[in-house]
Amino acid sequence: MAGRTTLLALLAGAAALADASQGDREPVYRDCVLRCDEWNCSGAGLQHFRSHQPIYMSLAGWTCRDDCKYECMWLTVGLYLQEGYRVPQFHGKWPFSRFLFFQEPASAVASFLNGLANLVMLSRYRTSVPASSPMYHTCVAFAWFRDG
């Protein structure tokens, strides 16, 4: 039993390490996020953040902690570049400048276009294939619920 517990603990630790990117593991980044979270995301700091946060950012779900991660990411990137190192990934992604509330605008546009193409093809499918076809309802359900 103890062997299984040890194995599970090792696997969980390995999974946690495999998930983190170089930027996430950087002590400067972690300390910056902790300090920013303490100073800006509670009490008067949080009130200040909320009063200055654009409405579209709050509607999109950007939190104070998300903003801390974003600002600290760029602080860390600046330090890497200043020391002559390559830009690291953060949370499995390369750093991108935020445009409105999109941190990866090209990805957001591609996702939107992908969804639009799915709707167009679903419409074509529904008009050209009779509802009595054997897999009709399965195909329609797949079109609506796939995680594409």
Tab-separated table of C-alpha atoms in Angstrom:
chain	number	residue	atom	x	y	z
A	1	MET	CA	0.000	0.000	0.000
A	2	ALA	CA	2.841	2.369	0.869
A	3	GLY	CA	4.407	1.619	-2.516
A	4	ARG	CA	1.242	2.730	-4.323
A	5	THR	CA	1.055	5.921	-2.281
A	6	THR	CA	4.680	6.721	-3.087
A	7	LEU	CA	4.132	5.971	-6.768
A	8	LEU	CA	1.040	8.198	-6.877
A	9	ALA	CA	2.925	11.016	-5.142
A	10	LEU	CA	5.799	10.726	-7.637
A	11	LEU	CA	3.426	10.691	-10.610
A	12	ALA	CA	1.535	13.717	-9.287
A	13	GLY	CA	4.819	15.595	-8.795
A	14	ALA	CA	6.019	14.689	-12.278
A	15	ALA	CA	2.716	15.818	-13.783
A	16	ALA	CA	2.957	19.137	-11.956
A	17	LEU	CA	6.503	19.701	-13.223
A	18	ALA	CA	5.596	18.691	-16.780
A	19	ASP	CA	2.736	21.192	-16.832
A	20	ALA	CA	4.812	24.209	-15.790
A	21	SER	CA	6.684	26.300	-18.342
A	22	GLN	CA	10.057	27.956	-17.837
A	23	GLY	CA	8.477	31.353	-17.193
A	24	ASP	CA	6.034	29.953	-14.600
A	25	ARG	CA	8.892	28.404	-12.640
A	26	GLU	CA	10.961	31.594	-12.647
A	27	PRO	CA	11.314	32.889	-9.048
A	28	VAL	CA	11.112	36.513	-10.225
A	29	TYR	CA	7.754	35.799	-11.880
A	30	ARG	CA	6.375	33.885	-8.895
A	31	ASP	CA	7.469	36.555	-6.401
A	32	CYS	CA	6.062	39.308	-8.608
A	33	VAL	CA	2.664	37.564	-8.840
A	34	LEU	CA	2.581	37.007	-5.066
A	35	ARG	CA	3.486	40.644	-4.307
A	36	CYS	CA	1.061	41.991	-6.891
A	37	ASP	CA	-1.704	39.742	-5.566
A	38	GLU	CA	-1.079	40.888	-1.984
A	39	TRP	CA	-0.905	44.597	-2.835
A	40	ASN	CA	-3.450	44.931	-5.635
A	41	CYS	CA	-6.009	42.162	-5.215
A	42	SER	CA	-7.323	42.745	-1.716
A	43	GLY	CA	-8.718	45.663	0.269
A	44	ALA	CA	-8.114	49.145	-1.120
A	45	GLY	CA	-5.874	47.809	-3.885
A	46	LEU	CA	-8.697	45.657	-5.221
A	47	GLN	CA	-11.120	48.581	-5.107
A	48	HIS	CA	-8.609	50.678	-7.062
A	49	PHE	CA	-8.143	47.878	-9.604
A	50	ARG	CA	-11.893	47.458	-10.095
A	51	SER	CA	-12.504	51.185	-10.449
A	52	HIS	CA	-9.815	51.505	-13.143
A	53	GLN	CA	-10.478	48.234	-14.997
A	54	PRO	CA	-12.208	48.811	-18.346
A	55	ILE	CA	-15.739	47.405	-18.476
A	56	TYR	CA	-14.920	45.082	-21.406
A	57	MET	CA	-12.143	43.480	-19.340
A	58	SER	CA	-14.440	42.721	-16.423
A	59	LEU	CA	-17.159	41.420	-18.775
A	60	ALA	CA	-14.598	39.108	-20.369
A	61	GLY	CA	-13.729	37.690	-16.942
A	62	TRP	CA	-10.250	39.173	-16.462
A	63	THR	CA	-9.539	39.214	-12.739
A	64	CYS	CA	-7.031	41.137	-10.701
A	65	ARG	CA	-4.891	37.995	-10.425
A	66	ASP	CA	-5.010	37.555	-14.221
A	67	ASP	CA	-3.797	41.134	-14.585
A	68	CYS	CA	-0.991	40.465	-12.100
A	69	LYS	CA	0.109	37.422	-14.090
A	70	TYR	CA	0.035	39.442	-17.317
A	71	GLU	CA	2.056	42.364	-15.913
A	72	CYS	CA	4.553	40.077	-14.161
A	73	MET	CA	4.952	38.037	-17.347
A	74	TRP	CA	6.126	41.156	-19.190
A	75	LEU	CA	8.390	42.184	-16.311
A	76	THR	CA	10.039	38.745	-16.445
A	77	VAL	CA	10.315	38.851	-20.245
A	78	GLY	CA	12.049	42.243	-19.966
A	79	LEU	CA	14.572	40.835	-17.505
A	80	TYR	CA	15.247	37.825	-19.747
A	81	LEU	CA	15.853	40.070	-22.748
A	82	GLN	CA	18.003	42.461	-20.723
A	83	GLU	CA	20.248	39.541	-19.735
A	84	GLY	CA	20.419	38.244	-23.308
A	85	TYR	CA	18.233	35.159	-22.838
A	86	ARG	CA	15.444	33.928	-25.084
A	87	VAL	CA	11.837	34.759	-24.220
A	88	PRO	CA	10.338	31.959	-22.089
A	89	GLN	CA	6.866	30.480	-22.304
A	90	PHE	CA	4.339	31.117	-19.526
A	91	HIS	CA	1.599	28.603	-18.721
A	92	GLY	CA	2.443	26.704	-21.902
A	93	LYS	CA	2.084	29.736	-24.171
A	94	TRP	CA	4.341	32.362	-25.660
A	95	PRO	CA	3.810	35.915	-24.386
A	96	PHE	CA	1.518	38.051	-26.518
A	97	SER	CA	0.503	41.656	-26.038
A	98	ARG	CA	-3.103	42.077	-25.017
A	99	PHE	CA	-5.471	43.725	-27.518
A	100	LEU	CA	-8.693	44.784	-25.805
A	101	PHE	CA	-9.388	41.659	-23.731
A	102	PHE	CA	-7.702	39.221	-26.126
A	103	GLN	CA	-4.228	38.134	-25.139
A	104	GLU	CA	-3.965	36.075	-28.319
A	105	PRO	CA	-6.057	37.946	-30.904
A	106	ALA	CA	-5.046	35.751	-33.860
A	107	SER	CA	-6.099	32.645	-31.945
A	108	ALA	CA	-9.419	34.261	-30.987
A	109	VAL	CA	-10.113	35.223	-34.615
A	110	ALA	CA	-9.200	31.711	-35.797
A	111	SER	CA	-11.528	30.181	-33.187
A	112	PHE	CA	-14.346	32.487	-34.243
A	113	LEU	CA	-13.839	31.608	-37.917
A	114	ASN	CA	-13.720	27.899	-37.036
A	115	GLY	CA	-17.048	28.211	-35.205
A	116	LEU	CA	-18.537	30.113	-38.123
A	117	ALA	CA	-17.389	27.423	-40.570
A	118	ASN	CA	-18.961	24.761	-38.352
A	119	LEU	CA	-22.277	26.627	-38.330
A	120	VAL	CA	-22.233	27.025	-42.117
A	121	MET	CA	-21.477	23.331	-42.634
A	122	LEU	CA	-24.127	22.312	-40.102
A	123	SER	CA	-26.671	24.426	-41.973
A	124	ARG	CA	-25.679	22.791	-45.282
A	125	TYR	CA	-25.855	19.334	-43.723
A	126	ARG	CA	-29.323	19.936	-42.273
A	127	THR	CA	-30.696	21.195	-45.612
A	128	SER	CA	-29.197	18.419	-47.746
A	129	VAL	CA	-29.562	15.329	-45.512
A	130	PRO	CA	-33.025	14.108	-44.494
A	131	ALA	CA	-33.708	13.959	-40.735
A	132	SER	CA	-34.728	10.315	-41.164
A	133	SER	CA	-31.171	9.303	-42.134
A	134	PRO	CA	-29.588	6.777	-39.751
A	135	MET	CA	-26.853	8.989	-38.265
A	136	TYR	CA	-28.486	12.392	-38.816
A	137	HIS	CA	-29.119	13.235	-35.141
A	138	THR	CA	-25.707	11.944	-34.090
A	139	CYS	CA	-23.973	14.172	-36.654
A	140	VAL	CA	-26.002	17.222	-35.624
A	141	ALA	CA	-25.257	16.599	-31.927
A	142	PHE	CA	-21.561	16.178	-32.719
A	143	ALA	CA	-21.551	19.463	-34.639
A	144	TRP	CA	-23.058	21.312	-31.665
A	145	PHE	CA	-21.051	19.720	-28.866
A	146	ARG	CA	-17.620	18.876	-30.221
A	147	ASP	CA	-14.685	20.641	-28.574
A	148	GLY	CA	-12.992	21.654	-31.786
